[in-house]
Coordinates of C-alpha atoms in Angstrom, one line a residue:
Chain A
X8 CA -22.5 -22.2 2.2
X9 CA -20.4 -25.3 2.0
X10 CA -19.1 -27.2 -0.9
X11 CA -20.3 -30.8 -1.3
X12 CA -18.5 -33.7 -3.1
X13 CA -21.2 -33.4 -5.7
X14 CA -20.2 -29.7 -6.2
X15 CA -16.6 -30.7 -6.6
X16 CA -17.6 -33.3 -9.2
X17 CA -19.7 -30.8 -11.1
X18 CA -16.9 -28.3 -11.2
X19 CA -14.4 -30.9 -12.3
X20 CA -16.7 -32.0 -15.0
X21 CA -17.1 -28.4 -16.3
X22 CA -13.3 -28.1 -16.3
X23 CA -13.0 -31.4 -18.0
X24 CA -10.8 -32.7 -15.1
X25 CA -10.8 -36.1 -13.3
X26 CA -9.9 -36.7 -9.7
X27 CA -9.6 -39.6 -7.3
X28 CA -11.9 -39.8 -4.3
X29 CA -9.0 -38.8 -2.1
X30 CA -8.3 -35.7 -4.3
X31 CA -11.9 -34.8 -4.3
X32 CA -12.0 -34.7 -0.5
X33 CA -8.9 -32.6 -0.4
X34 CA -10.4 -30.2 -3.0
X35 CA -13.6 -30.0 -1.1
X36 CA -11.6 -28.9 2.0
X37 CA -9.6 -26.3 0.0
X38 CA -12.7 -24.9 -1.7
X39 CA -14.5 -24.6 1.6
X40 CA -11.5 -22.7 3.0
X41 CA -11.5 -20.3 0.0
X42 CA -15.3 -19.7 0.4
X43 CA -14.9 -19.2 4.1
X44 CA -12.3 -16.5 3.4
X45 CA -14.6 -14.8 0.9
X46 CA -17.4 -15.1 3.4
X47 CA -15.6 -12.5 5.5
X48 CA -16.3 -9.9 2.8
X49 CA -20.0 -10.4 3.4
X50 CA -19.5 -8.9 6.9
X51 CA -18.4 -5.6 5.4
X52 CA -20.7 -2.8 4.4
X53 CA -20.2 -2.5 0.6
X54 CA -23.4 -0.5 0.0
X55 CA -21.6 2.4 -1.6
X56 CA -18.6 0.5 -3.0
X57 CA -18.3 0.0 -6.7
X58 CA -17.3 -3.6 -7.7
X59 CA -13.6 -3.8 -8.9
X60 CA -13.9 -5.4 -12.2
X61 CA -10.4 -4.9 -13.2
X62 CA -7.3 -3.9 -11.1
X63 CA -6.3 -1.7 -14.0
X64 CA -8.3 1.6 -13.6
X65 CA -7.6 2.8 -17.2
X66 CA -10.5 2.9 -19.7
X67 CA -10.9 2.6 -23.4
X68 CA -7.7 1.0 -24.4
X69 CA -8.4 0.3 -28.1
X70 CA -6.6 -0.1 -31.4
X71 CA -7.2 1.1 -34.9
X72 CA -8.9 -1.4 -37.3
X73 CA -5.8 -2.0 -39.4
X74 CA -4.8 -5.5 -40.6
X75 CA -1.3 -6.7 -39.7
X76 CA -0.5 -10.3 -40.6
X77 CA 1.5 -12.2 -38.1
X78 CA 1.7 -16.0 -38.5
X79 CA 1.8 -18.0 -41.7
X80 CA -0.4 -21.1 -41.8
X81 CA 2.7 -23.2 -41.5
X82 CA 3.9 -21.3 -38.4
X83 CA 0.4 -21.5 -36.9
X84 CA 0.2 -25.3 -37.3
X85 CA 3.8 -25.8 -36.1
X86 CA 2.8 -27.0 -32.5
X87 CA -0.3 -28.9 -33.5
X88 CA 0.0 -32.5 -32.5
X89 CA -2.3 -33.5 -35.4
X90 CA -2.8 -31.5 -38.6
X91 CA -3.2 -31.5 -42.4
X92 CA -1.4 -29.0 -44.6
X93 CA -3.9 -26.3 -43.8
X94 CA -6.1 -27.5 -40.9
X95 CA -5.8 -28.4 -37.2
X96 CA -7.0 -32.0 -36.8
X97 CA -8.9 -33.0 -33.6
X98 CA -10.8 -36.1 -32.5
X99 CA -14.3 -36.2 -34.0
X100 CA -16.8 -33.9 -32.3
X101 CA -20.4 -33.6 -33.1
X102 CA -22.5 -32.3 -30.2
X103 CA -22.1 -28.7 -29.3
Chain B
X19 CA -64.3 -26.0 -37.1
X20 CA -61.6 -24.6 -34.9
X21 CA -58.5 -26.6 -34.6
X22 CA -56.4 -27.2 -31.5
X23 CA -53.7 -25.0 -33.0
X24 CA -56.0 -21.9 -32.7
X25 CA -56.3 -22.3 -29.0
X26 CA -52.7 -21.4 -28.5
X27 CA -50.5 -18.3 -28.9
X28 CA -46.8 -18.7 -29.7
X29 CA -44.4 -16.5 -27.8
X30 CA -41.0 -16.0 -29.6
X31 CA -37.8 -14.1 -28.8
X32 CA -34.9 -14.0 -31.3
X33 CA -31.2 -13.7 -30.7
X34 CA -29.6 -12.5 -33.9
X35 CA -25.8 -12.7 -34.3
X36 CA -24.4 -10.3 -36.9
X37 CA -20.9 -10.4 -38.1
X38 CA -19.4 -6.9 -38.2
X39 CA -17.8 -5.6 -41.4
X40 CA -14.5 -4.6 -39.7
X41 CA -11.2 -5.2 -41.4
X42 CA -9.7 -6.9 -38.4
X43 CA -10.9 -9.3 -35.7
X44 CA -12.3 -8.1 -32.4
X45 CA -9.2 -8.4 -30.3
X46 CA -6.3 -8.8 -32.7
X47 CA -5.0 -7.5 -36.0
X48 CA -5.9 -10.5 -38.1
X49 CA -8.0 -10.0 -41.2
X50 CA -11.6 -11.0 -41.2
X51 CA -11.6 -11.8 -44.9
X52 CA -14.0 -14.7 -45.4
X53 CA -12.3 -16.0 -48.6
X54 CA -8.8 -16.4 -47.3
X55 CA -7.2 -19.8 -47.2
X56 CA -7.8 -21.8 -44.0
X57 CA -5.8 -20.9 -40.9
X58 CA -4.1 -18.0 -42.7
X59 CA -5.9 -15.2 -40.7
X60 CA -4.5 -16.3 -37.4
X61 CA -2.1 -15.1 -34.7
X62 CA -1.0 -16.0 -31.2
X63 CA -3.9 -13.9 -29.8
X64 CA -6.8 -15.6 -31.6
X65 CA -5.1 -19.0 -31.4
X66 CA -5.2 -18.6 -27.6
X67 CA -1.5 -18.9 -27.0
X68 CA -0.5 -18.4 -23.3
X69 CA 0.7 -14.9 -22.4
X70 CA -1.0 -13.1 -25.2
X71 CA -3.3 -10.1 -24.5
X72 CA -6.4 -9.0 -26.5
X73 CA -6.9 -5.3 -27.4
X74 CA -10.4 -4.1 -28.4
X75 CA -11.0 -3.0 -32.0
X76 CA -12.2 0.6 -32.0
X77 CA -14.6 0.0 -34.9
X78 CA -16.4 -2.9 -33.1
X79 CA -17.4 -0.5 -30.3
X80 CA -18.4 2.2 -32.9
X81 CA -20.5 -0.3 -34.9
X82 CA -22.3 -1.7 -31.8
X83 CA -23.2 1.8 -30.6
X84 CA -24.4 2.7 -34.1
X85 CA -26.8 -0.3 -34.1
X86 CA -27.9 0.7 -30.6
X87 CA -28.7 4.2 -31.7
X88 CA -30.5 2.9 -34.8
X89 CA -32.7 0.7 -32.7
X90 CA -33.7 3.2 -30.0
X91 CA -31.4 1.7 -27.4
X92 CA -29.9 3.3 -24.4
X93 CA -26.1 3.2 -24.5
X94 CA -24.4 2.1 -21.4
X95 CA -21.7 4.5 -20.3
X96 CA -19.5 2.0 -18.6
X97 CA -19.4 -1.6 -19.7
X98 CA -17.0 -4.5 -19.4
X99 CA -16.3 -7.8 -21.1
X100 CA -16.8 -11.2 -19.6
X101 CA -15.5 -14.7 -20.2
X102 CA -18.0 -17.4 -21.2
X103 CA -16.3 -20.7 -20.5
X104 CA -16.9 -23.9 -22.5
X105 CA -14.8 -26.5 -24.2
X106 CA -15.1 -27.0 -27.9
X107 CA -12.3 -27.5 -30.4
X108 CA -13.3 -24.4 -32.4
X109 CA -12.8 -22.2 -29.4
X110 CA -9.1 -21.8 -28.8
X111 CA -8.9 -20.2 -25.4
X112 CA -11.6 -22.4 -23.7
X113 CA -13.7 -19.3 -23.3
X114 CA -15.4 -16.8 -25.6
X115 CA -15.0 -13.1 -24.8
X116 CA -18.4 -11.6 -24.7
X117 CA -20.5 -9.1 -22.6
X118 CA -22.6 -10.5 -19.8
X119 CA -24.1 -8.2 -17.2
X120 CA -23.3 -4.9 -18.9
X121 CA -24.2 -5.1 -22.6
X122 CA -23.2 -1.9 -24.4
X123 CA -26.8 -1.2 -25.6
X124 CA -30.1 -2.0 -23.8
X125 CA -33.8 -1.3 -23.8
X126 CA -34.4 -0.5 -27.4
X127 CA -37.2 -1.3 -29.9
X128 CA -38.1 -1.2 -33.6
X129 CA -41.3 -1.2 -35.5
X130 CA -42.2 -3.8 -38.0
X131 CA -44.9 -3.7 -40.7
X132 CA -46.9 -6.8 -41.2
X133 CA -48.7 -8.1 -44.3
X134 CA -52.1 -6.9 -43.1
X135 CA -50.5 -3.4 -42.9
X136 CA -50.5 -3.3 -39.1
X137 CA -47.5 -2.1 -37.3
X138 CA -45.9 -3.8 -34.3
X139 CA -43.4 -2.7 -31.8
X140 CA -40.7 -5.3 -31.0
X141 CA -38.6 -4.6 -27.9
X142 CA -34.9 -5.1 -27.9
X143 CA -33.5 -6.3 -24.6
X144 CA -29.9 -5.8 -25.3
X145 CA -27.1 -5.7 -27.9
X146 CA -23.7 -6.8 -26.9
X147 CA -20.2 -7.3 -28.4
X148 CA -18.5 -10.6 -28.7
X149 CA -16.2 -12.8 -30.8
X150 CA -17.0 -15.6 -33.1
X151 CA -15.6 -19.2 -32.8
X152 CA -13.7 -21.1 -35.5
X153 CA -15.1 -23.4 -38.1
X154 CA -15.2 -27.2 -37.7
X155 CA -15.4 -29.4 -40.8
X156 CA -17.0 -32.7 -39.8
X157 CA -17.2 -34.6 -43.0
X158 CA -13.5 -35.0 -43.4
X159 CA -13.4 -38.5 -41.9
X160 CA -15.3 -40.7 -39.4
X161 CA -12.8 -40.2 -36.6
X162 CA -11.5 -36.8 -37.1
X163 CA -12.7 -33.2 -37.4
X164 CA -10.8 -30.4 -39.1
X165 CA -10.7 -26.9 -37.6
X166 CA -10.1 -23.6 -39.4
X167 CA -9.5 -20.6 -37.0
X168 CA -9.9 -17.8 -39.6
X169 CA -13.3 -17.0 -38.1
X170 CA -12.1 -17.4 -34.5
X171 CA -12.2 -13.9 -33.0
X172 CA -14.2 -12.2 -35.8
X173 CA -16.4 -9.5 -34.2
X174 CA -20.1 -10.1 -33.7
X175 CA -22.9 -8.2 -32.1
X176 CA -25.7 -10.2 -30.6
X177 CA -29.1 -8.5 -30.8
X178 CA -31.6 -10.0 -28.3
X179 CA -35.3 -9.3 -28.7
X180 CA -38.0 -9.2 -26.0
X181 CA -40.5 -12.1 -26.3
X182 CA -42.8 -9.8 -28.3
X183 CA -43.0 -11.9 -31.4
X184 CA -46.1 -14.0 -31.8
X185 CA -45.8 -15.7 -35.2
X186 CA -43.3 -16.9 -37.7
X187 CA -44.3 -14.0 -40.0
X188 CA -43.5 -11.5 -37.3
X189 CA -40.2 -13.3 -36.7
X190 CA -38.9 -13.1 -40.2
X191 CA -40.3 -9.6 -40.7
X192 CA -38.4 -8.5 -37.6
X193 CA -35.2 -10.3 -38.8
X194 CA -35.5 -8.7 -42.2
X195 CA -35.9 -5.3 -40.5
X196 CA -32.8 -5.9 -38.4
X197 CA -30.9 -7.0 -41.5
X198 CA -32.0 -3.9 -43.4
X199 CA -30.8 -1.6 -40.5
X200 CA -27.5 -3.4 -40.3
X201 CA -26.9 -3.0 -44.0
X202 CA -27.9 0.7 -44.0
X203 CA -25.6 1.3 -41.2
X204 CA -22.8 -0.3 -43.3
X205 CA -21.7 -2.5 -40.3
X206 CA -22.7 -5.9 -41.6
X207 CA -23.0 -7.3 -45.2
X208 CA -26.2 -9.1 -44.3
X209 CA -25.0 -12.1 -46.3
X210 CA -26.9 -15.1 -44.7
X211 CA -25.3 -17.7 -47.0
X212 CA -21.9 -16.9 -45.7
X213 CA -23.1 -16.8 -42.1
X214 CA -22.9 -13.0 -41.6
X215 CA -26.3 -13.2 -40.0
X216 CA -27.5 -16.1 -37.9
X217 CA -30.3 -16.5 -35.5
X218 CA -31.4 -18.5 -32.4
X219 CA -35.1 -18.6 -31.7
X220 CA -36.7 -19.1 -28.3
X221 CA -40.1 -20.5 -28.7
X222 CA -42.9 -21.3 -26.3
X223 CA -46.7 -21.6 -26.5
X224 CA -49.5 -20.6 -24.2
X225 CA -53.3 -20.7 -24.2
X226 CA -54.6 -17.5 -25.8
X227 CA -55.4 -14.9 -23.2
X228 CA -53.0 -16.4 -20.7
X229 CA -50.5 -14.0 -19.1
X230 CA -47.9 -16.6 -18.1
X231 CA -45.3 -17.9 -20.4
X232 CA -45.0 -21.6 -21.2
X233 CA -41.7 -23.4 -21.0
X234 CA -39.5 -22.4 -23.9
X235 CA -37.1 -24.3 -26.1
X236 CA -34.2 -22.7 -28.0
X237 CA -33.6 -23.5 -31.7
X238 CA -30.0 -22.9 -32.5
X239 CA -28.2 -21.6 -35.6
X240 CA -30.9 -20.8 -38.2
X241 CA -29.2 -19.3 -41.2
X242 CA -31.9 -18.3 -43.6
X243 CA -35.2 -16.5 -43.4
X244 CA -36.9 -19.7 -44.6
X245 CA -35.3 -21.8 -42.0
X246 CA -36.3 -19.3 -39.3
X247 CA -39.9 -19.4 -40.4
X248 CA -40.0 -23.2 -41.0
X249 CA -38.2 -24.0 -37.7
X250 CA -40.6 -21.8 -35.7
X251 CA -43.7 -23.3 -37.3
X252 CA -42.5 -26.8 -36.7
X253 CA -41.6 -26.1 -33.1
X254 CA -44.9 -24.4 -32.3
X255 CA -46.8 -27.3 -33.8
X256 CA -44.7 -29.8 -31.8
X257 CA -45.2 -28.0 -28.6
X258 CA -49.0 -27.6 -29.1
X259 CA -49.4 -31.3 -29.9
X260 CA -47.3 -32.2 -26.9
X261 CA -49.3 -30.0 -24.6
X262 CA -52.6 -31.4 -26.0
X263 CA -51.3 -34.9 -25.4
X264 CA -50.8 -34.0 -21.7
X265 CA -47.0 -33.9 -22.0
X266 CA -45.1 -31.1 -20.5
X267 CA -42.8 -29.0 -22.7
X268 CA -39.4 -29.0 -21.0
X269 CA -36.5 -26.6 -21.7
X270 CA -34.1 -28.0 -24.3
X271 CA -31.7 -26.8 -27.0
X272 CA -33.0 -27.9 -30.4
X273 CA -31.6 -28.1 -33.8
X274 CA -33.7 -27.7 -36.9
X275 CA -33.3 -30.3 -39.8
X276 CA -34.4 -28.5 -43.0
X277 CA -34.5 -31.8 -44.9
X278 CA -37.3 -33.5 -43.0
X279 CA -38.6 -30.3 -41.4
X280 CA -38.3 -31.5 -37.7
X281 CA -36.8 -30.1 -34.6
X282 CA -34.8 -32.4 -32.3
X283 CA -33.4 -31.8 -28.9
X284 CA -29.7 -31.8 -28.7
X285 CA -29.3 -30.9 -25.0
X286 CA -31.8 -31.0 -22.1
X287 CA -31.8 -28.8 -19.1
X288 CA -29.8 -31.3 -17.0
X289 CA -27.1 -31.2 -19.6
X290 CA -27.3 -27.4 -20.0
X291 CA -24.0 -25.6 -20.1
X292 CA -22.9 -23.8 -17.0
X293 CA -20.8 -21.1 -18.6
X294 CA -19.2 -19.8 -15.3
X295 CA -19.2 -16.2 -16.6
X296 CA -16.7 -13.8 -14.9
X297 CA -15.2 -10.4 -15.8
X298 CA -12.5 -10.6 -18.5
X299 CA -9.4 -9.4 -16.6
X300 CA -7.4 -8.9 -19.8
X301 CA -9.6 -6.1 -21.2
X302 CA -10.2 -2.7 -19.5
X303 CA -13.5 -1.0 -19.0
X304 CA -15.2 0.6 -22.0
X305 CA -16.3 4.2 -21.3
X306 CA -18.8 5.3 -23.9
X307 CA -19.1 8.9 -22.9
X308 CA -21.2 11.7 -24.4
X309 CA -18.5 12.9 -26.7
X310 CA -18.0 9.5 -28.2
X311 CA -21.7 8.9 -28.6
X312 CA -22.3 12.3 -30.2
X313 CA -19.4 11.7 -32.5
X314 CA -21.0 8.4 -33.7
X315 CA -24.4 10.1 -34.0
X316 CA -23.0 12.7 -36.3
X317 CA -21.8 10.0 -38.7
X318 CA -25.0 8.0 -38.8
X319 CA -26.7 7.6 -42.2
X320 CA -30.4 8.2 -42.7
X321 CA -32.3 5.3 -41.3
X322 CA -34.5 3.3 -43.7
X323 CA -37.8 4.4 -42.1
X324 CA -36.9 8.1 -42.3
X325 CA -35.8 7.6 -45.9
X326 CA -39.1 6.0 -46.7
X327 CA -41.0 8.9 -45.3
X328 CA -38.8 11.4 -47.1
X329 CA -39.3 9.6 -50.4
X330 CA -43.1 9.8 -50.0
X331 CA -43.0 13.5 -49.1
X332 CA -40.3 14.8 -51.4
X333 CA -41.2 12.8 -54.6
X334 CA -44.9 12.2 -54.0
X335 CA -44.6 8.5 -54.7
X336 CA -46.9 6.0 -53.1
X337 CA -45.8 4.4 -49.8
X338 CA -45.8 1.1 -51.6
X339 CA -43.2 2.3 -54.0
X340 CA -41.1 4.0 -51.3
X341 CA -41.1 0.7 -49.3
X342 CA -39.6 -1.2 -52.2
X343 CA -37.2 1.5 -53.2
X344 CA -35.8 1.8 -49.6
X345 CA -35.8 -2.0 -49.0
X346 CA -32.1 -2.0 -49.8
X347 CA -29.7 0.9 -49.2
X348 CA -27.9 0.7 -52.5
X349 CA -31.3 0.5 -54.4
X350 CA -32.5 3.6 -52.6
X351 CA -29.3 5.4 -53.6
X352 CA -29.7 4.3 -57.2
X353 CA -33.2 5.6 -57.4
X354 CA -32.3 8.9 -55.8
X355 CA -29.4 9.3 -58.3
X356 CA -31.8 8.7 -61.2
X357 CA -34.0 11.4 -59.8
X358 CA -31.0 13.8 -59.6
X359 CA -30.0 13.1 -63.2
X360 CA -33.5 13.7 -64.6
X361 CA -33.9 16.9 -66.6
X362 CA -37.7 16.7 -65.9
X363 CA -38.3 17.4 -62.2
X364 CA -41.9 17.0 -61.4
X365 CA -44.2 14.4 -59.8
X366 CA -44.9 12.6 -63.1
X367 CA -41.2 12.3 -63.7
X368 CA -40.6 10.9 -60.2
X369 CA -43.3 8.4 -60.5
X370 CA -41.8 7.3 -63.9
X371 CA -38.4 6.9 -62.2
X372 CA -40.0 4.9 -59.4
X373 CA -41.8 2.7 -61.9
X374 CA -38.7 2.0 -63.9
X375 CA -36.5 1.2 -60.9
X376 CA -39.1 -0.8 -59.1
X377 CA -40.4 -2.8 -62.1
X378 CA -37.9 -2.9 -65.0
X379 CA -34.6 -2.6 -63.1
X380 CA -35.6 -5.0 -60.3
X381 CA -36.9 -7.5 -62.7
X382 CA -33.5 -7.6 -64.4
X383 CA -31.8 -7.9 -61.0
X384 CA -34.0 -10.8 -60.0
X385 CA -33.7 -12.6 -63.4
X386 CA -30.0 -12.6 -63.4
X387 CA -29.6 -12.7 -59.7
X388 CA -27.3 -9.7 -59.2
X389 CA -27.3 -6.8 -56.8
X390 CA -27.9 -3.2 -57.9
X391 CA -24.2 -2.5 -57.4
X392 CA -23.5 -4.8 -60.4
X393 CA -26.3 -3.4 -62.6
X394 CA -24.7 -2.2 -65.8
X395 CA -26.9 0.8 -66.6
X396 CA -25.6 3.9 -64.8
X397 CA -28.2 6.2 -63.3
X398 CA -27.6 9.0 -65.8
X399 CA -28.5 6.7 -68.7
X400 CA -31.7 5.5 -67.1
X401 CA -32.6 9.1 -66.4
X402 CA -32.0 10.0 -70.0
X403 CA -34.2 7.2 -71.1
X404 CA -37.0 8.4 -68.8
X405 CA -36.5 11.9 -70.0
X406 CA -36.9 10.8 -73.6
X407 CA -40.2 9.1 -72.7
X408 CA -41.5 12.1 -70.7
X409 CA -40.7 14.4 -73.6
X410 CA -42.6 12.1 -75.9
X411 CA -39.6 11.5 -78.1
X412 CA -40.2 7.8 -77.7
X413 CA -43.1 5.7 -76.5
X414 CA -43.0 3.0 -73.9
X415 CA -42.6 0.2 -76.5
X416 CA -39.4 1.9 -77.9
X417 CA -38.3 2.8 -74.4
X418 CA -38.4 -0.9 -73.4
X419 CA -36.6 -1.8 -76.6
X420 CA -33.9 0.7 -75.8
X421 CA -33.7 -0.6 -72.3
X422 CA -33.0 -4.1 -73.5
X423 CA -30.3 -2.8 -75.8
X424 CA -28.7 -0.8 -73.0
X425 CA -28.6 -4.0 -70.8
X426 CA -26.2 -5.6 -73.3
X427 CA -23.9 -2.7 -73.7
X428 CA -20.8 -2.3 -71.6
X429 CA -19.8 1.3 -71.8
X430 CA -21.6 4.2 -70.4
X431 CA -21.3 6.2 -73.7
X432 CA -22.2 3.2 -75.9
X433 CA -25.5 2.7 -74.1
X434 CA -26.4 6.4 -74.0
X435 CA -30.1 6.2 -75.0
X436 CA -30.0 9.5 -76.9
X437 CA -27.3 8.1 -79.2
X438 CA -28.9 4.7 -79.5
X439 CA -32.1 6.3 -80.5
X440 CA -30.5 8.2 -83.4
X441 CA -28.3 5.2 -84.4
X442 CA -31.2 2.8 -84.7
X443 CA -33.6 5.4 -86.1
X444 CA -36.2 4.7 -83.4
X445 CA -37.2 8.3 -82.7
X446 CA -40.9 8.6 -82.2
X447 CA -42.8 9.8 -85.1
X448 CA -45.0 12.7 -84.3
X449 CA -45.3 14.0 -87.8
X450 CA -49.1 14.0 -88.4
X451 CA -48.7 13.7 -92.1
X452 CA -46.6 10.6 -91.9
X453 CA -48.8 9.0 -89.4
X454 CA -51.9 9.9 -91.3
X455 CA -50.4 8.1 -94.4
X456 CA -49.9 4.9 -92.4
X457 CA -53.4 5.1 -91.0
X458 CA -54.9 5.4 -94.5
X459 CA -52.8 2.5 -95.7
X460 CA -53.9 0.3 -92.9
X461 CA -57.5 1.1 -93.3
X462 CA -57.4 0.5 -97.0
X463 CA -55.8 -2.9 -96.4
X464 CA -58.5 -3.9 -93.9
X465 CA -61.9 -3.3 -95.6
X466 CA -63.7 -6.0 -93.7
X467 CA -62.7 -4.8 -90.4
X468 CA -63.6 -1.2 -91.4
X469 CA -67.1 -2.4 -92.4
X470 CA -67.5 -4.2 -89.0
X471 CA -66.3 -1.0 -87.2
X472 CA -68.9 1.0 -89.1
X473 CA -71.5 -1.6 -88.1
X474 CA -70.8 -0.8 -84.5
X475 CA -67.8 -2.9 -83.4
X476 CA -66.0 0.0 -81.9
X477 CA -63.5 -2.1 -80.1
X478 CA -61.9 -2.9 -83.4
X479 CA -60.1 0.5 -83.0
X480 CA -57.6 -1.4 -80.9
X481 CA -56.8 -3.7 -83.7
X482 CA -56.1 -0.8 -86.0
X483 CA -53.9 0.9 -83.5
X484 CA -51.9 -2.4 -83.2
X485 CA -51.5 -2.6 -86.9
X486 CA -50.5 1.0 -87.3
X487 CA -47.9 0.7 -84.5
X488 CA -46.5 -2.3 -86.1
X489 CA -46.3 -0.6 -89.5
X490 CA -44.5 2.3 -87.8
X491 CA -42.1 -0.2 -86.2
X492 CA -43.4 1.0 -82.8
X493 CA -42.2 4.5 -83.4
X494 CA -45.5 6.3 -83.9
X495 CA -46.7 8.6 -81.1
X496 CA -49.6 6.7 -79.7
X497 CA -51.5 9.8 -78.7
X498 CA -51.4 11.2 -82.2
X499 CA -52.2 7.7 -83.7
X500 CA -55.4 7.6 -81.6
X501 CA -56.5 11.1 -82.5
X502 CA -55.9 10.7 -86.2
X503 CA -57.4 7.2 -86.3
X504 CA -60.7 8.3 -84.8
X505 CA -60.8 11.2 -87.3
X506 CA -60.2 8.9 -90.2
X507 CA -62.8 6.4 -89.0
X508 CA -65.4 9.1 -88.5
X509 CA -64.7 10.5 -91.9
X510 CA -65.4 7.1 -93.6

């Protein structure tokens, strides 16, 4: 399987990124290399191997359902480039 | 004449999102309180700050498994979380933590009961855990949107049905049943106005008898039973008309506009999101082992269907009564507490209790739009009222009068019907002498009617009874009134 320029454009669009034609070609090459590397895995017999979903083998790390306040509204909004007293402000969005 | 609409059969599947009643969010310690001021239930984790790590709320897993057990699901022993990637301002991290290939519960079903009394089995494909997004406020200005992240990270379970639903009636009945179970399990408040329960409907149509599915559309974010029903009806009609006109139904995400009752496509297949799911590396595997599941099983309350059967068997009340009484968990508890408080314990008493709760109490709740939890007559007082009636110390007229009085009284002792009865002098008169005097008085006062009665107009007896009851201020024992009246009339 090899990555086309259209694939690169689709992935860029999904990631909300924009690239020049030159960058796209470079990305196409990089992606093909990564895929080629992963392709090697297909040569292995993984019939009886469980997928590794997490490099951490522990299970059931959970916490009690107890409230602990952390940030005030003021602190939460501190880094926001645009805000009102209580809300984050973003450019108008309609479609979801 | 058969219409074009009769040729088709709708096929519907529902995805129900239920907000869990936990104290804290799914992956951080922020409060889930709906009423707090905007952006006050937030922390670096739910705000998606770099370097923060989510930790699963134990209760969310517990609640999801409860729902799975209540809907006959298999519980997956090992499951993981996944990231669902998309960009929207109300999603801080750029992805939603959810479950993808390994939902915690799968392959379940429930039974719903339809208006024509038939029962139908609706399959449940899966139930998975996930987090909610924040809330956008669009009407702030023309160029800007406000975002409140209090809801961002609040735990949800998504209950996905099989496409076993074939009408809007079935759809809302199914959704009501799901809501009833959630509320019985005490894991969701079921409040649709506040968005605790929302639904997406997948709708397609096919010619009756056809085995293949038509192309479906997905109607998003339906937040009331009425909208679910209306949106599905509208979309079925639209798809049938399109098909009849030779158009092809194509997959699209739709929104329903309740104002003009139309569905409109907001996103076509070409624009469909590619969520690029992958395993969430920040959360470890969930292991729901036997011990955990048994622990949860042992804490489960009685399910509504079981309670219904038990009410019918234990109290000999009609199934119709039991259905209404078990429709809400709190209502069923109220009814059962009334029964416990009754001095008279027999089928007649249970049926009386059922009638009072089902008719009189529910009427008040509907009239003033409150839940049974807020009802001001405690079970013991209603039980006392019913006992007075059963023991013929009062008749139904006086009972209703007392009930009205009790409704206006705050304190438990103040509204004790036994005390009220004495205070107001409303005790039923069963003294035959006294009643006989009243009857004689009334008959003397109504010579014309008595003549007509003697002439064969036997139904005038009812008129006399009415007059006698009024004269006694409703206190006369109706049984004795009837007996003595007949005796008096015969003797004339």
